[in-house]
Short mmCIF file of C-alpha atoms in Angstrom, two decimals:
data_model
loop_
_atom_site.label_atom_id
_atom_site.label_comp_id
_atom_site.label_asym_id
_atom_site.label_seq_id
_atom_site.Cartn_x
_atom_site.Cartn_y
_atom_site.Cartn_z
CA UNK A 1 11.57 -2.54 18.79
CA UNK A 2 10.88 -5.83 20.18
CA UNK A 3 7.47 -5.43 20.74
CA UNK A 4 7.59 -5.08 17.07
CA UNK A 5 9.40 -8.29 16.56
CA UNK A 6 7.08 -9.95 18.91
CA UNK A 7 4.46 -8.81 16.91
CA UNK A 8 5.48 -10.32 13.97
CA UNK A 9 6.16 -13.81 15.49
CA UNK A 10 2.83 -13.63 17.44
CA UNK A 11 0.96 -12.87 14.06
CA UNK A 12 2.45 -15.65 11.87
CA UNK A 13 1.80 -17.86 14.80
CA UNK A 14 -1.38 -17.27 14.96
CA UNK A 15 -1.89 -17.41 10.87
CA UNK A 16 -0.18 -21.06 11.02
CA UNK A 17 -2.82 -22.26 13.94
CA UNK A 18 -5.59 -20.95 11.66
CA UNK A 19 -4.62 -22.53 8.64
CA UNK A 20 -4.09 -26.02 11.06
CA UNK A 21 -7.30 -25.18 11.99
CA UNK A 22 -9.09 -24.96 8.73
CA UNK A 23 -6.78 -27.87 7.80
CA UNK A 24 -7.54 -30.40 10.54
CA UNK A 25 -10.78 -28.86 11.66
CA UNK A 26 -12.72 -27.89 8.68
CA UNK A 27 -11.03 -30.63 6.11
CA UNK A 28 -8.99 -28.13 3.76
CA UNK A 29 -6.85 -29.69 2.01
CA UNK A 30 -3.53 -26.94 1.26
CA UNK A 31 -2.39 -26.65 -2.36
CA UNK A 32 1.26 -25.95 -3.37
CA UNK A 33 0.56 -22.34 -2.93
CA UNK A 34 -0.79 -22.47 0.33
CA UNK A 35 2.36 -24.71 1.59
CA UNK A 36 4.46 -21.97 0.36
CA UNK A 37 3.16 -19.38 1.92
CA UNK A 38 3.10 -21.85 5.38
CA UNK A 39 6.68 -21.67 4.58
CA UNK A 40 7.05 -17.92 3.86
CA UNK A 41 5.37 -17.53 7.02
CA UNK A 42 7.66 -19.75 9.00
CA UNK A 43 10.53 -18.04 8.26
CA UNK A 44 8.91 -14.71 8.82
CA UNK A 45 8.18 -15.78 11.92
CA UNK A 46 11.46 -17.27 12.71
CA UNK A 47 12.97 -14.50 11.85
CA UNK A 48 11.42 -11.86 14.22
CA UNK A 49 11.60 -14.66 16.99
CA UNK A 50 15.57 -14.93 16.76
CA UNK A 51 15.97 -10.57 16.07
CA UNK A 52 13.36 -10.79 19.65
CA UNK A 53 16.18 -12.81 21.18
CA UNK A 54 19.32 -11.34 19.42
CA UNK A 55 17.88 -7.53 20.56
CA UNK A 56 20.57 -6.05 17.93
CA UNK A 57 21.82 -2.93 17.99
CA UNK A 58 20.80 -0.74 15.03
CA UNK A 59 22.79 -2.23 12.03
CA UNK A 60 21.55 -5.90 13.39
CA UNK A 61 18.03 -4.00 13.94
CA UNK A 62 18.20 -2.92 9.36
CA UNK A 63 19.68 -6.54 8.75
CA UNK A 64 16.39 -8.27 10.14
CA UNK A 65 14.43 -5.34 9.19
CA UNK A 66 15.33 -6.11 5.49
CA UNK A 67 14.77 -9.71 5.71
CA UNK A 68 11.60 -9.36 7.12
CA UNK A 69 10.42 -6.83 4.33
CA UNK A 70 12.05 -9.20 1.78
CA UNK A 71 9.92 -12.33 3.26
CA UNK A 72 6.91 -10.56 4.07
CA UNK A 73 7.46 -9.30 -0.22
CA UNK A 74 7.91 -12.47 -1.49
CA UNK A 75 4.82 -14.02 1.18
CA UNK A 76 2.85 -11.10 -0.77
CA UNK A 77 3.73 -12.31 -4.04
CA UNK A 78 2.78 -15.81 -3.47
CA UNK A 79 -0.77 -15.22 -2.01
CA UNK A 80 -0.74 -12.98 -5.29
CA UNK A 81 -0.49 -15.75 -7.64
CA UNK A 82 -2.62 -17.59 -5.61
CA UNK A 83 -5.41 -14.88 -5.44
CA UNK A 84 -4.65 -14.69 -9.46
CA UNK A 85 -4.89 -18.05 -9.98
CA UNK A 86 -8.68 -18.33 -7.98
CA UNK A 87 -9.91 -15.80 -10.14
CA UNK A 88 -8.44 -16.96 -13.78
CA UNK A 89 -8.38 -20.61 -12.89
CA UNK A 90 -8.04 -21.90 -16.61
CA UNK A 91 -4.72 -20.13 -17.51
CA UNK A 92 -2.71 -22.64 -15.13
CA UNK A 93 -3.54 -26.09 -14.27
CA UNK A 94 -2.23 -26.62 -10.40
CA UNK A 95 -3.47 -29.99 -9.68
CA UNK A 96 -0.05 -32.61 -9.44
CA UNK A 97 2.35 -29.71 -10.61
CA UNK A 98 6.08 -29.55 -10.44
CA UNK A 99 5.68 -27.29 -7.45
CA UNK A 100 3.31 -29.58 -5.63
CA UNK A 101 6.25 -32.49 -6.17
CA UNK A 102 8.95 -30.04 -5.56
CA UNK A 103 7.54 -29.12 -2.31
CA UNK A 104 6.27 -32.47 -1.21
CA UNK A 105 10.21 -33.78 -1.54
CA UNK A 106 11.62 -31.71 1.35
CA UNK A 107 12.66 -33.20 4.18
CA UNK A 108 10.04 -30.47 6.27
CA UNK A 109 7.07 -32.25 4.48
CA UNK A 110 8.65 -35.24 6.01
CA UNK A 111 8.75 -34.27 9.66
CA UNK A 112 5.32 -31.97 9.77
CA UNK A 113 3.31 -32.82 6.71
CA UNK A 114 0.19 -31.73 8.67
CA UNK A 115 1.58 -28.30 8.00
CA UNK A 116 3.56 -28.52 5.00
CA UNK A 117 2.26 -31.44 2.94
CA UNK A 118 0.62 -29.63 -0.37
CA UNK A 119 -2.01 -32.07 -1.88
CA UNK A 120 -4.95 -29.76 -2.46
CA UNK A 121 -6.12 -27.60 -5.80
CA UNK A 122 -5.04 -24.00 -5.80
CA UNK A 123 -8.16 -22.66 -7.93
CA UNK A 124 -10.42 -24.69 -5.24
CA UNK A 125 -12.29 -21.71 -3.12
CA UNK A 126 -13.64 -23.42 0.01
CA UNK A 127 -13.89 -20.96 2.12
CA UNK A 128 -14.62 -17.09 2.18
CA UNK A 129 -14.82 -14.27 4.87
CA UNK A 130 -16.74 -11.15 3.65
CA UNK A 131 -16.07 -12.58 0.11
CA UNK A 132 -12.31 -12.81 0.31
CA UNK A 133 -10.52 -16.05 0.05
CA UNK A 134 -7.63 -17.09 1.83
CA UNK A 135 -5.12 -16.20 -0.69
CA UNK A 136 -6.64 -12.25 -0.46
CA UNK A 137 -6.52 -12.77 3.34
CA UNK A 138 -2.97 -14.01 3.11
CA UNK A 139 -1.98 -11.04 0.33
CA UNK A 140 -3.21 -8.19 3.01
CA UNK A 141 -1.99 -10.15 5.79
CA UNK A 142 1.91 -10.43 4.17
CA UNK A 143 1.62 -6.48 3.03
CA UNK A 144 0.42 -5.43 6.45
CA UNK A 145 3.35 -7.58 8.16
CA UNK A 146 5.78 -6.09 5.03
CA UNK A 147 5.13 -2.66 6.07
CA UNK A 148 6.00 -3.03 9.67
CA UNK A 149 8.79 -5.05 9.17
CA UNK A 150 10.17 -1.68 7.08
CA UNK A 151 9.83 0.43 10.74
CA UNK A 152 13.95 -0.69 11.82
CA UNK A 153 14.52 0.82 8.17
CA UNK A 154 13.02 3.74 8.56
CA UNK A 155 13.65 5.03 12.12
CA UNK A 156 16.89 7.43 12.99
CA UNK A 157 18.57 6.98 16.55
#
């Protein structure tokens, strides 16, 4: 089970140093949507990396399990919108939104805003890998990590 949990952490990891390298590297600028799912990540990540430390026994194993799943759900949501939003950009306007100013008051914009500073347009597509966007990437990426996260729910010892 903690190669699971390692998993996880390694993968959301390694999602955050791609988006910091699209960010700082190729000159994307994240939008509210994509700061949330930074965040969504984050605390999928965090999550496996303290149940990798904790090793719990198999209620503690269901407890992460579920908080994963619920994460990883509400990561898949997000990139949902997001992906929604791309497609249909003139049923929302996402340019200095309540989200954007919501998000750019807490204190974690403060002490990282390389990571969690949202000041780009969500309906922008800048960049595309075999003609999906991020927010698709993102979408399969949070399902894919959802479904493994619901292995400590499933198993009987």
């Amino acid at each position: 089970m903690r190669l699971l949990f390692l998993f996880i952490l390694l993968a959301c990891v390694s999602f955050l140093g791609y988006a910091q390298y699209l960010q700082h590297i190729e000159g994307l600028l994240p939008c509210p949507l994509c700061v949330a799912q930074r965040l969504t990540y984050w605390l999928l990540g965090l999550t496996a990396f303290i149940a990798l430390l904790h090793n719990p026994k198999p209620l503690g194993l269901r407890l992460y399990g579920l908080l994963m799943v619920i994460l990883a759900l509400t990561g898949t949501v997000i990139a949902a919108r997001h992906a929604w939003l791309i497609r249909y950009p003139e049923s929302f306007e996402c340019g200095i939104s309540p989200e954007e100013a919501f998000l750019n008051s807490l204190p974690i914009a403060d002490w990282w805003p390389g990571m969690f500073e949202a000041n780009g347009d969500c309906a922008n597509v800048d960049w595309t890998f075999l003609s999906l966007t991020i927010p698709d990437w993102s979408f399969a990426a949070f399902a894919g990590l959802g479904i493994l996260a619901l292995y400590p729910l499933l198993i009987r010892r």
